[in-house]
Coordinates of C-alpha atoms in Angstrom, one line a residue:
X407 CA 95.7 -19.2 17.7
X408 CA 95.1 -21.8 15.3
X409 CA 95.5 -25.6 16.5
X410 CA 98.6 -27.4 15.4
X411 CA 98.4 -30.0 13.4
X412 CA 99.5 -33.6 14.6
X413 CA 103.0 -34.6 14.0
X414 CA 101.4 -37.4 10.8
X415 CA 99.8 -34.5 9.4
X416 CA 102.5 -31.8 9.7
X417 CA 104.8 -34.6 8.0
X418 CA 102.0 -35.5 5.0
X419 CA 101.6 -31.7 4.9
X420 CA 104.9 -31.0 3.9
X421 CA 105.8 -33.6 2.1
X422 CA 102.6 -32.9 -0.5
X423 CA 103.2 -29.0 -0.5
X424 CA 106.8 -29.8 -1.7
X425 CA 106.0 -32.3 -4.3
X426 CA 103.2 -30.0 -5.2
X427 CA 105.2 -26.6 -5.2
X428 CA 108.1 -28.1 -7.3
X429 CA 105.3 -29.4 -10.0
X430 CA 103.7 -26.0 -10.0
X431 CA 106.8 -24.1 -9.7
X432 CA 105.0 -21.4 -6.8
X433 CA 105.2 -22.0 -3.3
X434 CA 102.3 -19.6 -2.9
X435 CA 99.4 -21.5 -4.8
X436 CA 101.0 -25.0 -3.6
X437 CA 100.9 -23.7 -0.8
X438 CA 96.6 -22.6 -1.0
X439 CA 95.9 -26.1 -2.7
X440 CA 97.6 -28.1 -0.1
X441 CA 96.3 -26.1 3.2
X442 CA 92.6 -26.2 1.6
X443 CA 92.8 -29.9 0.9
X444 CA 93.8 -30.5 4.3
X445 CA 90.9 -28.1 5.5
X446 CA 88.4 -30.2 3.4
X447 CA 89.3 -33.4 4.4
X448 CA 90.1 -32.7 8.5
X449 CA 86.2 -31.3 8.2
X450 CA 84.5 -33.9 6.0
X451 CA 86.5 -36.3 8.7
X452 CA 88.1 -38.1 5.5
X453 CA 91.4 -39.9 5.3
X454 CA 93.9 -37.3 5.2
X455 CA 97.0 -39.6 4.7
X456 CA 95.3 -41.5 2.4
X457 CA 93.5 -38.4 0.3
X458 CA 95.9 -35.5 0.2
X459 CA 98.0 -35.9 -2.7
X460 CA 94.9 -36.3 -5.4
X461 CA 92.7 -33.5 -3.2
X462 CA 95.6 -30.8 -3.1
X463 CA 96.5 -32.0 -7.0
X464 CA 92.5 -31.0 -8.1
X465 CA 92.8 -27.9 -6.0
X466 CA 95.4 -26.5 -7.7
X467 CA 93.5 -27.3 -10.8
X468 CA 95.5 -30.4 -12.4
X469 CA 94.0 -32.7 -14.4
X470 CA 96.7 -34.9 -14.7
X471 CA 97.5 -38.1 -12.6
X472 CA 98.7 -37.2 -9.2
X473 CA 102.0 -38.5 -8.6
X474 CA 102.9 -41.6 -6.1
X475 CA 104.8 -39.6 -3.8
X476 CA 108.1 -41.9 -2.6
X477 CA 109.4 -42.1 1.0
X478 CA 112.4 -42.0 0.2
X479 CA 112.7 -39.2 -2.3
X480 CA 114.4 -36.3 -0.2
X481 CA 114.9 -34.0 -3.1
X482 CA 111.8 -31.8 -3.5
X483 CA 111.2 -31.8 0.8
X484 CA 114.9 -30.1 -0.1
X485 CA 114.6 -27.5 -3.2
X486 CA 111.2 -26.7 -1.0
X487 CA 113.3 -25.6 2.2
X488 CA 116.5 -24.7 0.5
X489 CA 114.2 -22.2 -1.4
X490 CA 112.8 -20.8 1.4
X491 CA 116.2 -20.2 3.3
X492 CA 118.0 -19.3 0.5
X493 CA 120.9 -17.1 1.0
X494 CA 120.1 -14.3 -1.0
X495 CA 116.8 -13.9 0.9
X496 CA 116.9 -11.0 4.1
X497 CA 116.6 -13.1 7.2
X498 CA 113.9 -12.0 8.5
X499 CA 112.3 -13.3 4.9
X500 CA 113.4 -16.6 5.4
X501 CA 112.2 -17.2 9.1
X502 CA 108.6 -15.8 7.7
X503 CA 108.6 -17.9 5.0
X504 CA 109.4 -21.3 6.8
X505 CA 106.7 -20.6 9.6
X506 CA 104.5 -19.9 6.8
X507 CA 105.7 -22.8 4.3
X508 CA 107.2 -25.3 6.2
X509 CA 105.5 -24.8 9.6
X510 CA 102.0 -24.3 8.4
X511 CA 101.4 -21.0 10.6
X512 CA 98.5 -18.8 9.1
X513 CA 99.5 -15.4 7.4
X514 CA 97.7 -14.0 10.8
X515 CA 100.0 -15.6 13.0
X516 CA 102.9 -15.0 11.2
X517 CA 102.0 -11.2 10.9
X518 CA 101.7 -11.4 14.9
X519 CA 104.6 -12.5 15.7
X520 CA 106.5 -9.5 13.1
X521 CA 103.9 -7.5 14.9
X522 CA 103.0 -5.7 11.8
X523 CA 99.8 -5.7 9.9
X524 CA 98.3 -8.9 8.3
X525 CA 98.4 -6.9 4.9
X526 CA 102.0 -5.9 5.4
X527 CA 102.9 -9.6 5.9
X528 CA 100.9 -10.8 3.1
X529 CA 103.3 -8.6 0.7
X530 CA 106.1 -9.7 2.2
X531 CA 105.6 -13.1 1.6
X532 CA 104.0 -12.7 -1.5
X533 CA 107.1 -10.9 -2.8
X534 CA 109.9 -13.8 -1.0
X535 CA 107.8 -16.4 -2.9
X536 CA 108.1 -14.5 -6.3
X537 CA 112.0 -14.3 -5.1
X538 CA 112.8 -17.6 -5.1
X539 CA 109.9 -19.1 -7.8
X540 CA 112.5 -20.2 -9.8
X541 CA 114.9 -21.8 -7.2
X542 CA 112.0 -24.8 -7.3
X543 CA 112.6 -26.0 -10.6
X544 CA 116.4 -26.6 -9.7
X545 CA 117.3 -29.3 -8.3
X546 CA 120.1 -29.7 -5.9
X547 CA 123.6 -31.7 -6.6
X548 CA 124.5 -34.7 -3.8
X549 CA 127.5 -32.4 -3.0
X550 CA 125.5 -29.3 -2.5
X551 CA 122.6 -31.1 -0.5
X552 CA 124.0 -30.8 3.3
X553 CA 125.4 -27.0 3.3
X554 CA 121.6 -26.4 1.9
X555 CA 120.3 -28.7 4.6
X556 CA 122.2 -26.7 7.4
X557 CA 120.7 -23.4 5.9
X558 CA 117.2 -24.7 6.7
X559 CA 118.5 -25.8 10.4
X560 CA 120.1 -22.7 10.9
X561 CA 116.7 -20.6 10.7
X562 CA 114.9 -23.5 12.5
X563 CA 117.2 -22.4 15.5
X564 CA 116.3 -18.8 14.7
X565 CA 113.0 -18.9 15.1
X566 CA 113.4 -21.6 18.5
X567 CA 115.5 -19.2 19.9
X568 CA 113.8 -15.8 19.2
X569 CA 110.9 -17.7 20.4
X570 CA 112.6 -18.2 24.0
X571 CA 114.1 -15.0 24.2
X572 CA 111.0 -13.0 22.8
X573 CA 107.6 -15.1 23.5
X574 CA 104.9 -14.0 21.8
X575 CA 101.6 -13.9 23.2
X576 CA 100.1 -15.4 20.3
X577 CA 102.4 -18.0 18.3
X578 CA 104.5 -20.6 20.4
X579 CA 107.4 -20.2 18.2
X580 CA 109.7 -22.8 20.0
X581 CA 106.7 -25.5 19.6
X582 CA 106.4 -24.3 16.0
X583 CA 110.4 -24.5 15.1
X584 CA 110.3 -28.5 17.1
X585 CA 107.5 -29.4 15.9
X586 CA 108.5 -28.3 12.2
X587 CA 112.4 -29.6 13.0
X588 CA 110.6 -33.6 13.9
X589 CA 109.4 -33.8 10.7
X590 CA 112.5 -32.0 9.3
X591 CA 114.3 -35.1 11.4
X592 CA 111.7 -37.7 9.3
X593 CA 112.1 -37.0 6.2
X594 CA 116.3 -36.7 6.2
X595 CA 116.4 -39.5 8.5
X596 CA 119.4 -40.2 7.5
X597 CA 120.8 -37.1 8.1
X598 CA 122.9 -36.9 11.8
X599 CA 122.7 -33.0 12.0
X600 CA 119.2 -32.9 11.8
X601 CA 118.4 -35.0 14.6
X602 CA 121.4 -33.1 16.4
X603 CA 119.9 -30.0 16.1
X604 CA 116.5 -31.3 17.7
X605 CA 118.4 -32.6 20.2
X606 CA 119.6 -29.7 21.4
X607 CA 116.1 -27.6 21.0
X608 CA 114.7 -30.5 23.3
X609 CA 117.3 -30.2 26.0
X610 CA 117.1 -26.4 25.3
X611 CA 113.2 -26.3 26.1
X612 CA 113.1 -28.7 29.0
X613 CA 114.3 -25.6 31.0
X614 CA 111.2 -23.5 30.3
X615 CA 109.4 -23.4 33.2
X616 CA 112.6 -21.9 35.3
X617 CA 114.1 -19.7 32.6
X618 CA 112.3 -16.8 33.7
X619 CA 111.6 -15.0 37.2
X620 CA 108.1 -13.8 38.1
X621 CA 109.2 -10.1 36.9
X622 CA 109.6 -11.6 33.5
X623 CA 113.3 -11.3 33.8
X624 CA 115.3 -14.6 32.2
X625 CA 117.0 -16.8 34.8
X626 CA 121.5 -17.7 34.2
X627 CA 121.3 -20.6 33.8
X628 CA 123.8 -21.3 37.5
X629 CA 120.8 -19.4 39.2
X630 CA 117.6 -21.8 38.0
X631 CA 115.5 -24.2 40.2
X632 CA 116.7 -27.1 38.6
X633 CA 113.7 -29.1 39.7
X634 CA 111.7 -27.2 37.8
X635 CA 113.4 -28.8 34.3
X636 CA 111.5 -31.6 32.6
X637 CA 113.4 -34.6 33.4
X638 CA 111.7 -36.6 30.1
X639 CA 112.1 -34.1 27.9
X640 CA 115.9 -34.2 29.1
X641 CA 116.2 -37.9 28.7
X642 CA 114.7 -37.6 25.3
X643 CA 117.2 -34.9 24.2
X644 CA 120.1 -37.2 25.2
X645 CA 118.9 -40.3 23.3
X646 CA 118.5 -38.1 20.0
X647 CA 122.0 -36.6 20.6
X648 CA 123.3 -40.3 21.5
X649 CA 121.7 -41.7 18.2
X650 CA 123.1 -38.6 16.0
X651 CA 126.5 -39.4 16.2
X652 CA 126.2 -43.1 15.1
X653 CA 127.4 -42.3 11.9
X654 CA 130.9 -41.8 13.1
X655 CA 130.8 -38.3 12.2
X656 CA 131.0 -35.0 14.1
X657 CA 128.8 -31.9 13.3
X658 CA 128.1 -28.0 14.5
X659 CA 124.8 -28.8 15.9
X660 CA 126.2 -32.1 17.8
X661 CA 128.4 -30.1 19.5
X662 CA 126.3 -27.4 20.6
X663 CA 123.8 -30.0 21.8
X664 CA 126.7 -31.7 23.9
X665 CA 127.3 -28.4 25.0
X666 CA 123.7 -28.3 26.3
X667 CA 123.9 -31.5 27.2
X668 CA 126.5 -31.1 29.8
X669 CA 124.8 -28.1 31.8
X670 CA 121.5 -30.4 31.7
X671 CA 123.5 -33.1 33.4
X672 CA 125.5 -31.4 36.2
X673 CA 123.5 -31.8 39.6
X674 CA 123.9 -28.9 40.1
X675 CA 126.3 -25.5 39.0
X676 CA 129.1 -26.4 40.7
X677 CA 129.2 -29.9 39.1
X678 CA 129.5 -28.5 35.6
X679 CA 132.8 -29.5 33.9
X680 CA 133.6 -26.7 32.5
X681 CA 137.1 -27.7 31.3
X682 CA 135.0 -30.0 28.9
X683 CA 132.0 -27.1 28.1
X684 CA 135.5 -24.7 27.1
X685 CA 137.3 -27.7 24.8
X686 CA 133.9 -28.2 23.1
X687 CA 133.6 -24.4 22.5
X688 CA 137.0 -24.6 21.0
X689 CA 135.8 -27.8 18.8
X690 CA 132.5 -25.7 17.3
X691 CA 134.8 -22.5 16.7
X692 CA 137.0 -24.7 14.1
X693 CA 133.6 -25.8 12.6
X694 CA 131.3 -23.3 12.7
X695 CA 133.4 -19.8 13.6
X696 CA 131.1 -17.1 14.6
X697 CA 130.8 -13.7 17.2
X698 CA 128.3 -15.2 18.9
X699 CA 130.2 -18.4 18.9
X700 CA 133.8 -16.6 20.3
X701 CA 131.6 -14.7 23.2
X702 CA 129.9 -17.7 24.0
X703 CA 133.1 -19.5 24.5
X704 CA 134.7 -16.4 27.1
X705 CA 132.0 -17.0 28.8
X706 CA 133.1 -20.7 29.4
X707 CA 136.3 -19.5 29.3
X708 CA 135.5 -17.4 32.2
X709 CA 134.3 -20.5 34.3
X710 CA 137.1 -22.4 33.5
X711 CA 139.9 -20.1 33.8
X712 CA 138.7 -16.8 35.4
X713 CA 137.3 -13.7 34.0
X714 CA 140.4 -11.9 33.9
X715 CA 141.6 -14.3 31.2
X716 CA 138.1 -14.1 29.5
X717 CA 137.8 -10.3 29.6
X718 CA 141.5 -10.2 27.6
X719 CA 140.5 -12.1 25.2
X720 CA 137.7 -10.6 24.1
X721 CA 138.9 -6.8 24.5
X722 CA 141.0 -7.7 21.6
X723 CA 138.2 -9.0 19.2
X724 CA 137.0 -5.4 18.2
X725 CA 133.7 -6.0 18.2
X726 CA 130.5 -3.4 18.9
X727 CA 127.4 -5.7 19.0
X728 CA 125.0 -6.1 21.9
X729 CA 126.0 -9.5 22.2
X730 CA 129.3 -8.1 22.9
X731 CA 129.3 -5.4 25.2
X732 CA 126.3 -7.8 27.4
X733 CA 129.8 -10.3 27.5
X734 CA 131.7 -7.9 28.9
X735 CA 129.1 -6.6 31.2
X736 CA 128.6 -10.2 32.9
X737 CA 132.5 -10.8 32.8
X738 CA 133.3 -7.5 34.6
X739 CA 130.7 -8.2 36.8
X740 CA 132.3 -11.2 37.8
X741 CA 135.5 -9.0 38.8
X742 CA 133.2 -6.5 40.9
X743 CA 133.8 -3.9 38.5
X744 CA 130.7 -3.0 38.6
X745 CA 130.8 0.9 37.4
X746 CA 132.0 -0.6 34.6
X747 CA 129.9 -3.2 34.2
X748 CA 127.1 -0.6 34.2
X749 CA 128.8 1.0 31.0
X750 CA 128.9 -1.8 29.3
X751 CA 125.3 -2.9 29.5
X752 CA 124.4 0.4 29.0
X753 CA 125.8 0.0 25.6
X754 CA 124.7 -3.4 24.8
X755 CA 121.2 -1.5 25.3
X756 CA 121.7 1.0 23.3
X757 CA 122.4 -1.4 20.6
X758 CA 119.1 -2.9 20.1
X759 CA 115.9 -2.3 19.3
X760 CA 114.8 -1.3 22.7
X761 CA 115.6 -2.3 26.0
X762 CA 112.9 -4.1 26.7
X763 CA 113.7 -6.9 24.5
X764 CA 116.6 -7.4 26.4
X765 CA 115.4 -7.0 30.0
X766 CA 118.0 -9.7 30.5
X767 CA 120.2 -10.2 28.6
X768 CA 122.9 -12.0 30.6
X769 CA 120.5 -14.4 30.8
X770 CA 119.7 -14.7 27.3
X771 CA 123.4 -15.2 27.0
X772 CA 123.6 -18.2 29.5
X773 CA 120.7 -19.9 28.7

């Protein structure tokens, strides 16, 4: 594993590549011109910050005057990102291309953690870059610039959260999708959801160290050693959620981090309010409605009400994802149904890719 860059340089890095990648119009040789420049320098022990712009400018071959690269100028940090999350892209195309892009994670890493051959990765990159070449000459309209914004969020929390659920062995991807969401949180400082959304990563991954059990197994969340949690890391999460929402306003990801916030706070499981955990459910499904976003509500629902009510609810959704039939498993569980139960995870099984990606899954679920 290659060692991440400092947050100064991650935030130059990105910065440059998407000045550079909107003047060449290719992400993949701003890309090679940027990550070489910074190679050279780092080794020669130069001035990175200060040497960048006019080292990755003469390694993509341009003659011309490099640009003085504003601060505040937001807009090609955005058409960069907004390109590589773009909606017309597979998902699994955008989280590879923001690890690789945005994140700075070699082709070899990236093919790690797709497990599939470096070669195999190298032409799916190569053809998502061609996708959206000509996204980067567009520029994006004030009124268009925070549903493209949430886009890039969105697969930030992809990759955190595939990254917790599914460690790889050889790329950190929740250090990768923070590290990459700070400077995300920099650059759109005055952006709420952003620093919302890293927020809740940081209150997310201060339970690390007791989300799983020595079989490997993920923890519920009302079963982990709670001194095991990194207090800092908690107290940090809850001053970036506190200083999101001075702006007055309200957003998806301020929610779901209050959501976090409030299991991160309890002393302990039976101290959880979950009267206020189900009302802020009920406030993210009017702004962000969602599966995931219904089952994750029974769930509080559950708490709050008893599975009974829960299990009702959701029988009359329809629904045949894993995600689903895992719900049902944990809520009939909590009635002592347990033959049932047993069907139901049974089929949330067979509805993934194998089994043991979801060892857990109730614990994925309650995270």
């Amino acid at each position: 594993m290659s060692t991440p860059l400092p947050h100064e340089l991650r935030s130059a890095r990105l910065t440059v590549l998407a000045a550079l990648a909107v003047r060449l119009g290719d992400l993949g040789p701003a890309r090679d011109a940027v990550d070489g420049a910074l190679a050279t320098l780092r080794e020669a022990g130069g001035d990175v910050l200060t040497e960048l712009v006019p080292t990755a400018w003469r390694a993509a071959g341009l003659d011309e005057q490099p640009p003085t690269i504003e601060a505040e100028d937001e807009q090609p940090a955005l058409v960069l990102l907004a390109a590589c999350c773009h909606r017309t892209l597979p998902e699994a195309a955008r989280i590879a291309l923001m690890l690789s892009i945005a994140a700075g994670v070699s082709t070899e890493e990236v093919s790690r953690a797709f497990a599939v051959p470096t070669s195999v990765m190298e032409q799916r990159l190569a053809w998502a870059q061609n996708r959206v070449r000509p996204l980067l000459s567009e520029s994006i309209p004030e009124e268009r610039a925070e549903a493209e914004l949430c886009r890039v969020l969105d697969v930030l929390l992809l990759i955190f959260d595939d990254g917790i659920v599914h460690p790889h062995a050889h790329v950190d991807l929740p250090a990768e999708a923070l590290a990459t969401a700070r400077v995300v949180v920099e650059i759109f400082h005055s952006s709420q959801e952003p620093r919302a959304l890293l927020a809740l990563m940081v209150l997310t991954r201060a339970r690390r160290d007791a989300r799983k059990g020595e079989d490997g197994a993920l923890v519920p969340l009302e079963v982990q050693d709670r001194s095991l949690w990194h207090r800092d890391e908690i107290e940090e999460g809850l001053f970036l959620l506190r200083s999101s929402k001075r702006a007055g306003r309200n957003g998806p990801y301020q929610v779901r981090a209050t959501i976090q916030a409030e299991h991160v706070t309890a002393e302990d499981p039976e101290h959880t309010d979950w009267d206020r955990v189900l009302a802020l459910h009920d406030e993210l499904l009017t702004m962000a409605p969602s599966d995931s976003v219904i089952l994750a509500r029974a769930t509080a629902l559950a708490a709050a009400r008893g599975p009974e009510t829960a299990l009702e609810g959701i029988d009359r959704l329809g629904l045949d994802s894993h995600l689903y039939h895992a719900t049902r498993a944990h809520l009939l569980r909590m009635l002592g149904r347990d033959e049932d139960a047993d069907h139901a995870w049974t089929a949330a099984v067979s509805r993934v890719r194998g089994a043991q990606e979801h060892a857990e899954l109730r614990g994925e679920m309650r995270r």
